[in-house]
Amino acid sequence: RIRTQATDVTLEAAPGFYERIAAAYDRGSDEPPERQRPRWGDAIVRLGQGSVAAIKIALDLVAFQGQVTINLFRTLLHPRELRGRSIVYHMQAAGVSALPIVGLLSFLLGVVTAYQGADQLARFGAQIFTVNVVGIGVLREMGALITAIVVSGRSASAFAAQIGTMKINEEIDAMRVIGLDPVIVLVIPRVLALTLIFPFMVVFADAMGILGGAIMATFSLDISFSQFARQFQTEVPLYHFWVGLAKAPLFATAIGAIGCQQGLLVGQGAASVGIRTTSAVVQAIFFVIVIDAAMSIFFSVLGV
């Protein structure tokens, strides 16, 4: 039998705050509380709270990035602390394994860029300049950006899930107990591996994107491979390649640091792993685009 009513209780010689609680309970009503009407300033308050939270996330990331950089230089000064097997493993897992999807997406991006460029330039009878559009677009922006987005989806989420699971299983606490620094053991190999392999992935993405543009130009514009190569060599300066490649280390360190940071922030429970994994992907892609925009403005100011 389920009790539907509370038993009457009589207070005798109870402290004063018990009587105040009982009096407040007696004054209570069974009616639901009146719903508070929205005020005109609530939207501004929510905007302010969101802005403060975003600034805090950015500051935490900068602080963690600084900690990673300091530990990275310290390990480079003491190479015995570097874990070669771990670095090579993560280079293969985060870089080499991602080459098929990076190559495919870059190839298709080159095809789309060539098609759209040719469609617009055909109105002016300047289809040959499709080579310029493909070359500069892929080398300067698209190759590095598409690689960073793919790696953000694969590696940032993997880093967060791996480290987060270790934290739930108390493996990170065990490392600290035996005197190991989790940043050096877990974070540095991942960030260093991603930084080392990322430029090669960008070069591969550039090559596949230009190949896709060349194939599309051959079939849709009747431009032979030799014409494409000659136009590419004479009209696309080499510095566009170096501009795109210069973004690779920045993208790699940001993606690796964000994924590892979110893994270390995992709380108790499997739900926390999912939340932090999602946050790692979203933040990594967001900061990749922010870095790309900042680098574009920087090179534009320099006139490069």
GROMACS .gro file of C-alpha atoms in nm:
model
  304
    1ARG     CA    1   0.000   0.000   0.000
    2ILE     CA    2   0.139   0.335  -0.105
    3ARG     CA    3   0.119   0.617   0.147
    4THR     CA    4  -0.038   0.923  -0.013
    5GLN     CA    5  -0.024   1.153   0.289
    6ALA     CA    6   0.257   1.239   0.523
    7THR     CA    7   0.217   1.147   0.889
    8ASP     CA    8   0.148   1.434   1.129
    9VAL     CA    9   0.456   1.530   1.324
   10THR     CA   10   0.463   1.721   1.650
   11LEU     CA   11   0.773   1.921   1.736
   12GLU     CA   12   0.869   1.935   2.103
   13ALA     CA   13   1.158   2.145   2.230
   14ALA     CA   14   1.291   2.182   1.876
   15PRO     CA   15   1.549   2.449   1.790
   16GLY     CA   16   1.417   2.776   1.661
   17PHE     CA   17   1.512   2.721   1.298
   18TYR     CA   18   1.300   2.403   1.287
   19GLU     CA   19   0.994   2.606   1.387
   20ARG     CA   20   1.069   2.864   1.117
   21ILE     CA   21   1.097   2.586   0.857
   22ALA     CA   22   0.768   2.433   0.970
   23ALA     CA   23   0.595   2.772   0.965
   24ALA     CA   24   0.721   2.840   0.614
   25TYR     CA   25   0.599   2.498   0.501
   26ASP     CA   26   0.253   2.562   0.649
   27ARG     CA   27   0.230   2.889   0.458
   28GLY     CA   28   0.310   2.707   0.132
   29SER     CA   29   0.048   2.641  -0.128
   30ASP     CA   30  -0.022   2.338  -0.346
   31GLU     CA   31  -0.080   2.564  -0.642
   32PRO     CA   32   0.200   2.571  -0.901
   33PRO     CA   33   0.415   2.882  -0.885
   34GLU     CA   34   0.328   3.158  -1.122
   35ARG     CA   35   0.538   3.148  -1.436
   36GLN     CA   36   0.776   3.440  -1.452
   37ARG     CA   37   0.719   3.662  -1.749
   38PRO     CA   38   1.018   3.721  -1.976
   39ARG     CA   39   1.177   4.060  -1.941
   40TRP     CA   40   1.331   4.268  -2.216
   41GLY     CA   41   1.680   4.237  -2.067
   42ASP     CA   42   1.685   3.855  -2.049
   43ALA     CA   43   1.825   3.822  -2.400
   44ILE     CA   44   2.107   4.061  -2.316
   45VAL     CA   45   2.184   3.864  -1.999
   46ARG     CA   46   2.200   3.537  -2.194
   47LEU     CA   47   2.422   3.702  -2.455
   48GLY     CA   48   2.656   3.825  -2.183
   49GLN     CA   49   2.669   3.484  -2.016
   50GLY     CA   50   2.744   3.317  -2.348
   51SER     CA   51   3.018   3.571  -2.423
   52VAL     CA   52   3.180   3.515  -2.083
   53ALA     CA   53   3.167   3.138  -2.134
   54ALA     CA   54   3.325   3.171  -2.481
   55ILE     CA   55   3.602   3.394  -2.347
   56LYS     CA   56   3.668   3.147  -2.065
   57ILE     CA   57   3.696   2.860  -2.315
   58ALA     CA   58   3.941   3.061  -2.525
   59LEU     CA   59   4.153   3.157  -2.222
   60ASP     CA   60   4.158   2.798  -2.095
   61LEU     CA   61   4.272   2.680  -2.437
   62VAL     CA   62   4.547   2.943  -2.452
   63ALA     CA   63   4.665   2.845  -2.103
   64PHE     CA   64   4.667   2.476  -2.194
   65GLN     CA   65   4.846   2.552  -2.521
   66GLY     CA   66   5.111   2.738  -2.324
   67GLN     CA   67   5.151   2.445  -2.087
   68VAL     CA   68   5.189   2.208  -2.382
   69THR     CA   69   5.444   2.436  -2.549
   70ILE     CA   70   5.656   2.461  -2.232
   71ASN     CA   71   5.652   2.084  -2.182
   72LEU     CA   72   5.728   2.029  -2.550
   73PHE     CA   73   6.041   2.243  -2.535
   74ARG     CA   74   6.143   2.071  -2.213
   75THR     CA   75   6.113   1.727  -2.369
   76LEU     CA   76   6.301   1.841  -2.680
   77LEU     CA   77   6.586   1.951  -2.452
   78HIS     CA   78   6.574   1.607  -2.287
   79PRO     CA   79   6.508   1.368  -2.579
   80ARG     CA   80   6.509   1.065  -2.351
   81GLU     CA   81   6.168   1.172  -2.223
   82LEU     CA   82   6.021   1.149  -2.575
   83ARG     CA   83   5.825   0.831  -2.642
   84GLY     CA   84   5.924   0.737  -2.995
   85ARG     CA   85   5.685   0.443  -3.030
   86SER     CA   86   5.391   0.653  -2.917
   87ILE     CA   87   5.479   0.933  -3.160
   88VAL     CA   88   5.512   0.694  -3.454
   89TYR     CA   89   5.187   0.518  -3.361
   90HIS     CA   90   4.991   0.843  -3.349
   91MET     CA   91   5.150   0.961  -3.674
   92GLN     CA   92   5.014   0.647  -3.837
   93ALA     CA   93   4.675   0.658  -3.662
   94ALA     CA   94   4.607   1.030  -3.699
   95GLY     CA   95   4.786   1.097  -4.027
   96VAL     CA   96   4.853   0.802  -4.254
   97SER     CA   97   4.513   0.642  -4.186
   98ALA     CA   98   4.340   0.967  -4.282
   99LEU     CA   99   4.509   1.000  -4.622
  100PRO     CA  100   4.236   0.814  -4.820
  101ILE     CA  101   3.952   1.038  -4.702
  102VAL     CA  102   4.169   1.352  -4.726
  103GLY     CA  103   4.273   1.259  -5.080
  104LEU     CA  104   3.918   1.182  -5.190
  105LEU     CA  105   3.773   1.504  -5.051
  106SER     CA  106   4.057   1.712  -5.195
  107PHE     CA  107   4.014   1.548  -5.536
  108LEU     CA  108   3.641   1.621  -5.538
  109LEU     CA  109   3.705   1.975  -5.418
  110GLY     CA  110   3.942   2.029  -5.710
  111VAL     CA  111   3.680   1.895  -5.949
  112VAL     CA  112   3.411   2.126  -5.809
  113THR     CA  113   3.643   2.429  -5.811
  114ALA     CA  114   3.742   2.366  -6.173
  115TYR     CA  115   3.381   2.318  -6.281
  116GLN     CA  116   3.251   2.629  -6.107
  117GLY     CA  117   3.546   2.838  -6.222
  118ALA     CA  118   3.510   2.725  -6.583
  119ASP     CA  119   3.136   2.792  -6.575
  120GLN     CA  120   3.193   3.154  -6.474
  121LEU     CA  121   3.503   3.221  -6.685
  122ALA     CA  122   3.339   3.079  -6.998
  123ARG     CA  123   3.121   3.391  -7.013
  124PHE     CA  124   3.434   3.594  -7.085
  125GLY     CA  125   3.608   3.337  -7.302
  126ALA     CA  126   3.883   3.294  -7.040
  127GLN     CA  127   3.850   2.925  -6.958
  128ILE     CA  128   4.226   2.880  -6.949
  129PHE     CA  129   4.237   3.084  -6.627
  130THR     CA  130   4.049   2.800  -6.458
  131VAL     CA  131   4.398   2.661  -6.397
  132ASN     CA  132   4.481   2.974  -6.196
  133VAL     CA  133   4.162   2.943  -5.992
  134VAL     CA  134   4.227   2.578  -5.911
  135GLY     CA  135   4.597   2.623  -5.841
  136ILE     CA  136   4.575   2.926  -5.615
  137GLY     CA  137   4.258   2.812  -5.438
  138VAL     CA  138   4.384   2.464  -5.359
  139LEU     CA  139   4.743   2.554  -5.273
  140ARG     CA  140   4.666   2.862  -5.067
  141GLU     CA  141   4.345   2.772  -4.886
  142MET     CA  142   4.151   2.459  -4.965
  143GLY     CA  143   4.423   2.196  -4.929
  144ALA     CA  144   4.520   2.291  -4.575
  145LEU     CA  145   4.163   2.375  -4.469
  146ILE     CA  146   4.002   2.050  -4.586
  147THR     CA  147   4.283   1.852  -4.424
  148ALA     CA  148   4.235   2.037  -4.095
  149ILE     CA  149   3.859   1.978  -4.096
  150VAL     CA  150   3.900   1.605  -4.163
  151VAL     CA  151   4.168   1.571  -3.896
  152SER     CA  152   3.950   1.766  -3.651
  153GLY     CA  153   3.668   1.518  -3.702
  154ARG     CA  154   3.895   1.213  -3.675
  155SER     CA  155   4.183   1.295  -3.444
  156ALA     CA  156   4.041   1.555  -3.205
  157SER     CA  157   3.750   1.326  -3.123
  158ALA     CA  158   3.980   1.023  -3.092
  159PHE     CA  159   4.218   1.206  -2.858
  160ALA     CA  160   3.932   1.327  -2.638
  161ALA     CA  161   3.771   0.982  -2.621
  162GLN     CA  162   4.097   0.799  -2.550
  163ILE     CA  163   4.217   1.031  -2.274
  164GLY     CA  164   3.865   1.069  -2.134
  165THR     CA  165   3.824   0.693  -2.103
  166MET     CA  166   4.161   0.670  -1.929
  167LYS     CA  167   4.049   0.937  -1.685
  168ILE     CA  168   3.726   0.754  -1.606
  169ASN     CA  169   3.924   0.435  -1.545
  170GLU     CA  170   4.152   0.634  -1.310
  171GLU     CA  171   4.457   0.555  -1.521
  172ILE     CA  172   4.559   0.922  -1.524
  173ASP     CA  173   4.540   0.933  -1.145
  174ALA     CA  174   4.760   0.625  -1.136
  175MET     CA  175   5.015   0.802  -1.358
  176ARG     CA  176   5.030   1.094  -1.119
  177VAL     CA  177   5.072   0.859  -0.822
  178ILE     CA  178   5.381   0.694  -0.974
  179GLY     CA  179   5.528   1.033  -1.066
  180LEU     CA  180   5.442   1.059  -1.437
  181ASP     CA  181   5.312   1.382  -1.588
  182PRO     CA  182   5.001   1.308  -1.800
  183VAL     CA  183   5.081   1.605  -2.026
  184ILE     CA  184   5.422   1.459  -2.115
  185VAL     CA  185   5.302   1.100  -2.139
  186LEU     CA  186   4.969   1.153  -2.320
  187VAL     CA  187   4.952   1.501  -2.471
  188ILE     CA  188   5.303   1.568  -2.605
  189PRO     CA  189   5.324   1.251  -2.824
  190ARG     CA  190   4.987   1.323  -2.981
  191VAL     CA  191   5.052   1.692  -3.048
  192LEU     CA  192   5.405   1.628  -3.175
  193ALA     CA  193   5.292   1.341  -3.400
  194LEU     CA  194   5.015   1.554  -3.551
  195THR     CA  195   5.252   1.848  -3.602
  196LEU     CA  196   5.507   1.628  -3.781
  197ILE     CA  197   5.265   1.447  -4.013
  198PHE     CA  198   5.029   1.734  -4.092
  199PRO     CA  199   5.249   1.915  -4.352
  200PHE     CA  200   5.281   1.591  -4.553
  201MET     CA  201   4.903   1.552  -4.543
  202VAL     CA  202   4.864   1.908  -4.676
  203VAL     CA  203   5.106   1.837  -4.962
  204PHE     CA  204   4.910   1.522  -5.047
  205ALA     CA  205   4.581   1.715  -5.035
  206ASP     CA  206   4.726   1.983  -5.264
  207ALA     CA  207   4.839   1.722  -5.516
  208MET     CA  208   4.501   1.545  -5.519
  209GLY     CA  209   4.310   1.873  -5.549
  210ILE     CA  210   4.518   1.988  -5.846
  211LEU     CA  211   4.482   1.644  -6.005
  212GLY     CA  212   4.104   1.666  -5.972
  213GLY     CA  213   4.105   2.012  -6.129
  214ALA     CA  214   4.327   1.892  -6.414
  215ILE     CA  215   4.101   1.595  -6.490
  216MET     CA  216   3.791   1.815  -6.482
  217ALA     CA  217   3.959   2.071  -6.710
  218THR     CA  218   4.054   1.796  -6.956
  219PHE     CA  219   3.701   1.662  -6.986
  220SER     CA  220   3.501   1.985  -6.972
  221LEU     CA  221   3.737   2.242  -7.129
  222ASP     CA  222   3.945   2.029  -7.364
  223ILE     CA  223   4.262   2.146  -7.189
  224SER     CA  224   4.527   1.876  -7.211
  225PHE     CA  225   4.744   1.780  -6.916
  226SER     CA  226   5.045   1.943  -7.082
  227GLN     CA  227   4.855   2.271  -7.129
  228PHE     CA  228   4.731   2.254  -6.771
  229ALA     CA  229   5.083   2.188  -6.640
  230ARG     CA  230   5.233   2.469  -6.849
  231GLN     CA  231   4.970   2.721  -6.740
  232PHE     CA  232   5.004   2.607  -6.381
  233GLN     CA  233   5.382   2.641  -6.387
  234THR     CA  234   5.385   2.987  -6.544
  235GLU     CA  235   5.081   3.151  -6.380
  236VAL     CA  236   5.068   3.006  -6.027
  237PRO     CA  237   5.362   3.136  -5.818
  238LEU     CA  238   5.528   2.896  -5.576
  239TYR     CA  239   5.472   3.120  -5.275
  240HIS     CA  240   5.103   3.021  -5.272
  241PHE     CA  241   5.217   2.670  -5.184
  242TRP     CA  242   5.430   2.799  -4.895
  243VAL     CA  243   5.146   3.017  -4.768
  244GLY     CA  244   4.920   2.712  -4.742
  245LEU     CA  245   5.194   2.500  -4.589
  246ALA     CA  246   5.273   2.764  -4.326
  247LYS     CA  247   4.927   2.709  -4.176
  248ALA     CA  248   4.988   2.337  -4.120
  249PRO     CA  249   5.178   2.355  -3.786
  250LEU     CA  250   4.926   2.601  -3.640
  251PHE     CA  251   4.632   2.384  -3.741
  252ALA     CA  252   4.799   2.069  -3.609
  253THR     CA  253   4.892   2.207  -3.267
  254ALA     CA  254   4.548   2.361  -3.219
  255ILE     CA  255   4.366   2.039  -3.311
  256GLY     CA  256   4.590   1.820  -3.096
  257ALA     CA  257   4.578   2.051  -2.795
  258ILE     CA  258   4.199   2.091  -2.808
  259GLY     CA  259   4.139   1.716  -2.835
  260CYS     CA  260   4.372   1.637  -2.544
  261GLN     CA  261   4.238   1.922  -2.330
  262GLN     CA  262   3.879   1.804  -2.369
  263GLY     CA  263   3.987   1.451  -2.280
  264LEU     CA  264   4.148   1.573  -1.957
  265LEU     CA  265   3.827   1.765  -1.871
  266VAL     CA  266   3.611   1.452  -1.880
  267GLY     CA  267   3.419   1.393  -1.558
  268GLN     CA  268   3.260   1.079  -1.424
  269GLY     CA  269   3.030   0.879  -1.649
  270ALA     CA  270   3.012   0.780  -2.012
  271ALA     CA  271   2.793   1.081  -2.095
  272SER     CA  272   3.080   1.312  -2.011
  273VAL     CA  273   3.300   1.137  -2.268
  274GLY     CA  274   3.040   1.197  -2.538
  275ILE     CA  275   2.996   1.562  -2.441
  276ARG     CA  276   3.369   1.631  -2.438
  277THR     CA  277   3.423   1.445  -2.764
  278THR     CA  278   3.160   1.658  -2.933
  279SER     CA  279   3.309   1.973  -2.783
  280ALA     CA  280   3.653   1.872  -2.910
  281VAL     CA  281   3.532   1.844  -3.270
  282VAL     CA  282   3.329   2.166  -3.260
  283GLN     CA  283   3.604   2.371  -3.094
  284ALA     CA  284   3.875   2.229  -3.321
  285ILE     CA  285   3.685   2.319  -3.638
  286PHE     CA  286   3.597   2.662  -3.498
  287PHE     CA  287   3.955   2.750  -3.406
  288VAL     CA  288   4.086   2.611  -3.736
  289ILE     CA  289   3.861   2.855  -3.923
  290VAL     CA  290   3.960   3.139  -3.688
  291ILE     CA  291   4.331   3.066  -3.743
  292ASP     CA  292   4.277   3.042  -4.120
  293ALA     CA  293   4.100   3.379  -4.125
  294ALA     CA  294   4.370   3.540  -3.911
  295MET     CA  295   4.646   3.399  -4.133
  296SER     CA  296   4.467   3.518  -4.445
  297ILE     CA  297   4.445   3.871  -4.306
  298PHE     CA  298   4.809   3.855  -4.196
  299PHE     CA  299   4.934   3.748  -4.539
  300SER     CA  300   4.708   4.004  -4.705
  301VAL     CA  301   4.860   4.282  -4.495
  302LEU     CA  302   5.206   4.158  -4.589
  303GLY     CA  303   5.104   4.158  -4.955
  304VAL     CA  304   5.180   3.788  -4.998
   0.00000   0.00000   0.00000
